[in-house]
Amino acid sequence: MGIEEKLPAGIFLTTVEQVQGWMRQASFWPLTMGLACCAIEMISYGGPRADCSRWGQEIFRASPRQADLMIVAGRVGQKLAPVVRQLWDQMPNPKWCIAMGACASSGGVFNNYAVVQGVDHIVPVDMYLPGCPPRPDMLIDAVFKLKKGKVQHTTMGAHRVQEVAELEQKALTAPATIEQKGLMR
């Protein structure tokens, strides 16, 4: 005889992780990381047309200690890479990252020594947005997919820190896509 039989009908039983995931996915707090032209589209995501406040993302945070979503919008220079990593490290767990635009995802048209060829060399990226620049509705779609896929089902507990560290190390040491296909000589 379990607790299910003692409770009245209509009482929903769930775990603490599921309740916490539901609350987390209802209120993202994105970090301001507009680095280039994609930042204009990210700004319009918060404007009246896209209106991200409908989904609990009313204010972009200027402090990494208050944010849980980093949207890297634009190209990342080699001099800025340590700053992006430092901001990532200052964000509390759990945290997520969206690479917005071709420059943040793969370096874009800037194939030179001064631009990092993808922000995934610096921080683990959960979602990539293609385009130059991607539209705000694409960012809305990416945020919803991130909420339903990863945010709502993130585990909690003592082993979460170790799990995050392992996933991050795996992502940072993964070879580039061109190396995986064997096209690089």
mmCIF file of C-alpha atoms in Angstrom:
data_model
loop_
_atom_site.group_PDB
_atom_site.id
_atom_site.type_symbol
_atom_site.label_atom_id
_atom_site.label_comp_id
_atom_site.label_asym_id
_atom_site.label_seq_id
_atom_site.Cartn_x
_atom_site.Cartn_y
_atom_site.Cartn_z
ATOM 1 C CA MET A 1 0.000 0.000 0.000
ATOM 2 C CA GLY A 2 1.709 3.155 -1.263
ATOM 3 C CA ILE A 3 1.147 6.842 -0.922
ATOM 4 C CA GLU A 4 -0.747 6.879 -4.222
ATOM 5 C CA GLU A 5 -3.673 5.056 -2.660
ATOM 6 C CA LYS A 6 -3.898 7.399 0.341
ATOM 7 C CA LEU A 7 -4.035 10.618 -1.715
ATOM 8 C CA PRO A 8 -7.327 11.820 -3.215
ATOM 9 C CA ALA A 9 -7.858 11.483 -6.951
ATOM 10 C CA GLY A 10 -6.393 14.273 -9.064
ATOM 11 C CA ILE A 11 -3.214 14.777 -7.005
ATOM 12 C CA PHE A 12 -0.249 14.684 -9.338
ATOM 13 C CA LEU A 13 2.865 12.922 -8.087
ATOM 14 C CA THR A 14 6.226 13.987 -9.445
ATOM 15 C CA THR A 15 9.852 14.328 -8.482
ATOM 16 C CA VAL A 16 11.639 17.397 -7.205
ATOM 17 C CA GLU A 17 13.808 17.378 -10.344
ATOM 18 C CA GLN A 18 10.745 17.565 -12.589
ATOM 19 C CA VAL A 19 9.257 20.470 -10.620
ATOM 20 C CA GLN A 20 12.586 22.294 -10.627
ATOM 21 C CA GLY A 21 12.956 21.698 -14.381
ATOM 22 C CA TRP A 22 9.479 23.036 -15.020
ATOM 23 C CA MET A 23 10.265 26.186 -13.019
ATOM 24 C CA ARG A 24 13.623 26.664 -14.745
ATOM 25 C CA GLN A 25 12.177 26.390 -18.220
ATOM 26 C CA ALA A 26 9.552 28.983 -17.369
ATOM 27 C CA SER A 27 12.081 31.710 -16.615
ATOM 28 C CA PHE A 28 15.337 32.036 -18.531
ATOM 29 C CA TRP A 29 17.637 34.906 -17.633
ATOM 30 C CA PRO A 30 19.860 35.549 -20.661
ATOM 31 C CA LEU A 31 23.264 37.234 -20.434
ATOM 32 C CA THR A 32 24.005 40.216 -22.671
ATOM 33 C CA MET A 33 26.699 39.025 -25.111
ATOM 34 C CA GLY A 34 26.139 41.053 -28.291
ATOM 35 C CA LEU A 35 29.517 41.111 -30.029
ATOM 36 C CA ALA A 36 28.749 42.095 -33.629
ATOM 37 C CA CYS A 37 25.923 42.542 -36.141
ATOM 38 C CA CYS A 38 23.918 39.593 -34.785
ATOM 39 C CA ALA A 39 23.439 41.615 -31.606
ATOM 40 C CA ILE A 40 20.919 43.816 -33.455
ATOM 41 C CA GLU A 41 18.721 40.765 -34.072
ATOM 42 C CA MET A 42 19.179 39.665 -30.464
ATOM 43 C CA ILE A 43 18.114 43.137 -29.312
ATOM 44 C CA SER A 44 15.017 42.997 -31.510
ATOM 45 C CA TYR A 45 14.194 39.688 -29.794
ATOM 46 C CA GLY A 46 13.557 41.776 -26.689
ATOM 47 C CA GLY A 47 11.653 44.455 -28.609
ATOM 48 C CA PRO A 48 7.901 44.818 -29.083
ATOM 49 C CA ARG A 49 7.641 42.660 -32.222
ATOM 50 C CA ALA A 50 9.258 39.481 -30.888
ATOM 51 C CA ASP A 51 8.527 40.367 -27.227
ATOM 52 C CA CYS A 52 10.509 37.816 -25.255
ATOM 53 C CA SER A 53 8.816 39.023 -22.066
ATOM 54 C CA ARG A 54 5.831 36.847 -22.989
ATOM 55 C CA TRP A 55 7.943 33.843 -22.031
ATOM 56 C CA GLY A 56 9.570 35.121 -18.841
ATOM 57 C CA GLN A 57 12.736 36.607 -20.362
ATOM 58 C CA GLU A 58 11.934 40.208 -19.743
ATOM 59 C CA ILE A 59 15.379 41.476 -18.845
ATOM 60 C CA PHE A 60 18.758 40.616 -20.314
ATOM 61 C CA ARG A 61 21.198 40.386 -17.438
ATOM 62 C CA ALA A 62 24.402 42.417 -17.437
ATOM 63 C CA SER A 63 25.931 40.326 -14.656
ATOM 64 C CA PRO A 64 26.875 36.684 -15.253
ATOM 65 C CA ARG A 65 26.020 35.875 -11.653
ATOM 66 C CA GLN A 66 22.344 36.523 -12.404
ATOM 67 C CA ALA A 67 22.162 34.731 -15.777
ATOM 68 C CA ASP A 68 21.656 31.132 -16.814
ATOM 69 C CA LEU A 69 21.646 31.463 -20.627
ATOM 70 C CA MET A 70 24.532 32.908 -22.635
ATOM 71 C CA ILE A 71 23.555 33.990 -26.143
ATOM 72 C CA VAL A 72 26.791 34.641 -28.032
ATOM 73 C CA ALA A 73 25.667 36.864 -30.906
ATOM 74 C CA GLY A 74 28.485 37.657 -33.317
ATOM 75 C CA ARG A 75 32.136 36.912 -33.907
ATOM 76 C CA VAL A 76 34.491 36.304 -31.014
ATOM 77 C CA GLY A 77 37.999 37.706 -31.342
ATOM 78 C CA GLN A 78 41.054 35.994 -29.873
ATOM 79 C CA LYS A 79 41.447 38.824 -27.346
ATOM 80 C CA LEU A 80 37.835 38.508 -26.230
ATOM 81 C CA ALA A 81 37.886 34.704 -25.889
ATOM 82 C CA PRO A 82 39.298 34.682 -22.309
ATOM 83 C CA VAL A 83 36.655 37.214 -21.267
ATOM 84 C CA VAL A 84 33.852 35.063 -22.697
ATOM 85 C CA ARG A 85 35.262 32.061 -20.844
ATOM 86 C CA GLN A 86 35.533 34.032 -17.603
ATOM 87 C CA LEU A 87 31.906 35.163 -17.904
ATOM 88 C CA TRP A 88 30.881 31.545 -18.551
ATOM 89 C CA ASP A 89 32.740 30.391 -15.440
ATOM 90 C CA GLN A 90 31.042 33.073 -13.338
ATOM 91 C CA MET A 91 27.541 31.954 -14.341
ATOM 92 C CA PRO A 92 25.853 29.689 -11.772
ATOM 93 C CA ASN A 93 24.952 26.113 -12.667
ATOM 94 C CA PRO A 94 22.894 24.967 -14.471
ATOM 95 C CA LYS A 95 23.738 27.128 -17.474
ATOM 96 C CA TRP A 96 23.256 26.934 -21.222
ATOM 97 C CA CYS A 97 24.740 28.574 -24.318
ATOM 98 C CA ILE A 98 23.330 29.514 -27.728
ATOM 99 C CA ALA A 99 25.719 30.397 -30.574
ATOM 100 C CA MET A 100 23.781 32.909 -32.661
ATOM 101 C CA GLY A 101 24.886 33.421 -36.245
ATOM 102 C CA ALA A 102 27.485 32.005 -38.586
ATOM 103 C CA CYS A 103 30.360 33.888 -36.927
ATOM 104 C CA ALA A 104 29.618 32.549 -33.441
ATOM 105 C CA SER A 105 29.005 29.042 -34.774
ATOM 106 C CA SER A 106 31.951 28.637 -37.153
ATOM 107 C CA GLY A 107 33.844 31.906 -37.574
ATOM 108 C CA GLY A 108 31.696 32.906 -40.567
ATOM 109 C CA VAL A 109 33.511 34.634 -43.404
ATOM 110 C CA PHE A 110 36.354 35.616 -41.072
ATOM 111 C CA ASN A 111 38.776 32.756 -41.656
ATOM 112 C CA ASN A 112 41.817 34.381 -40.086
ATOM 113 C CA TYR A 113 43.976 34.298 -36.986
ATOM 114 C CA ALA A 114 42.104 37.086 -35.156
ATOM 115 C CA VAL A 115 38.661 35.425 -34.976
ATOM 116 C CA VAL A 116 37.867 32.265 -33.027
ATOM 117 C CA GLN A 117 36.488 29.691 -35.471
ATOM 118 C CA GLY A 118 33.417 28.895 -33.397
ATOM 119 C CA VAL A 119 32.598 29.774 -29.813
ATOM 120 C CA ASP A 120 32.426 26.049 -29.050
ATOM 121 C CA HIS A 121 36.237 26.167 -28.764
ATOM 122 C CA ILE A 122 35.741 28.343 -25.670
ATOM 123 C CA VAL A 123 32.470 27.261 -24.020
ATOM 124 C CA PRO A 124 30.181 24.258 -24.560
ATOM 125 C CA VAL A 125 27.345 25.231 -26.910
ATOM 126 C CA ASP A 126 23.887 23.713 -26.527
ATOM 127 C CA MET A 127 22.201 25.205 -29.601
ATOM 128 C CA TYR A 128 23.519 26.643 -32.883
ATOM 129 C CA LEU A 129 21.590 29.237 -34.891
ATOM 130 C CA PRO A 130 22.617 29.425 -38.562
ATOM 131 C CA GLY A 131 22.382 32.530 -40.675
ATOM 132 C CA CYS A 132 24.009 35.868 -41.198
ATOM 133 C CA PRO A 133 22.296 37.250 -39.169
ATOM 134 C CA PRO A 134 19.565 34.905 -37.956
ATOM 135 C CA ARG A 135 16.139 36.438 -37.457
ATOM 136 C CA PRO A 136 14.600 36.934 -33.992
ATOM 137 C CA ASP A 137 11.974 34.278 -34.714
ATOM 138 C CA MET A 138 14.805 31.763 -35.134
ATOM 139 C CA LEU A 139 16.074 32.758 -31.681
ATOM 140 C CA ILE A 140 12.577 32.288 -30.265
ATOM 141 C CA ASP A 141 12.435 28.804 -31.792
ATOM 142 C CA ALA A 142 15.898 27.924 -30.467
ATOM 143 C CA VAL A 143 15.009 29.059 -26.950
ATOM 144 C CA PHE A 144 11.833 26.965 -26.977
ATOM 145 C CA LYS A 145 13.711 23.901 -28.248
ATOM 146 C CA LEU A 146 16.355 24.407 -25.568
ATOM 147 C CA LYS A 147 13.672 24.717 -22.895
ATOM 148 C CA LYS A 148 11.860 21.548 -23.898
ATOM 149 C CA GLY A 149 14.960 19.512 -24.668
ATOM 150 C CA LYS A 150 17.646 20.243 -22.125
ATOM 151 C CA VAL A 151 16.453 22.710 -19.510
ATOM 152 C CA GLN A 152 13.351 20.889 -18.383
ATOM 153 C CA HIS A 153 15.149 17.543 -18.085
ATOM 154 C CA THR A 154 18.379 18.678 -16.395
ATOM 155 C CA THR A 155 19.256 16.565 -13.397
ATOM 156 C CA MET A 156 20.111 17.912 -9.952
ATOM 157 C CA GLY A 157 22.175 16.599 -7.106
ATOM 158 C CA ALA A 158 25.749 15.978 -6.081
ATOM 159 C CA HIS A 159 26.769 14.301 -9.340
ATOM 160 C CA ARG A 160 25.530 17.188 -11.537
ATOM 161 C CA VAL A 161 28.801 19.153 -11.204
ATOM 162 C CA GLN A 162 30.827 16.137 -12.303
ATOM 163 C CA GLU A 163 28.422 15.467 -15.178
ATOM 164 C CA VAL A 164 28.710 19.070 -16.387
ATOM 165 C CA ALA A 165 32.517 18.966 -16.178
ATOM 166 C CA GLU A 166 32.652 15.743 -18.203
ATOM 167 C CA LEU A 167 30.290 17.073 -20.878
ATOM 168 C CA GLU A 168 32.246 20.314 -21.116
ATOM 169 C CA GLN A 169 35.576 18.526 -21.434
ATOM 170 C CA LYS A 170 34.135 16.240 -24.103
ATOM 171 C CA ALA A 171 32.807 19.210 -26.076
ATOM 172 C CA LEU A 172 36.029 21.196 -25.803
ATOM 173 C CA THR A 173 38.257 18.303 -26.901
ATOM 174 C CA ALA A 174 36.030 17.185 -29.765
ATOM 175 C CA PRO A 175 37.613 17.580 -33.202
ATOM 176 C CA ALA A 176 36.206 20.111 -35.640
ATOM 177 C CA THR A 177 33.570 18.884 -38.078
ATOM 178 C CA ILE A 178 35.992 19.111 -40.985
ATOM 179 C CA GLU A 179 38.439 16.887 -39.064
ATOM 180 C CA GLN A 180 35.715 14.331 -38.337
ATOM 181 C CA LYS A 181 34.944 13.920 -42.036
ATOM 182 C CA GLY A 182 38.572 13.359 -42.883
ATOM 183 C CA LEU A 183 38.715 16.378 -45.194
ATOM 184 C CA MET A 184 41.646 17.983 -43.436
ATOM 185 C CA ARG A 185 45.107 16.946 -44.548
#
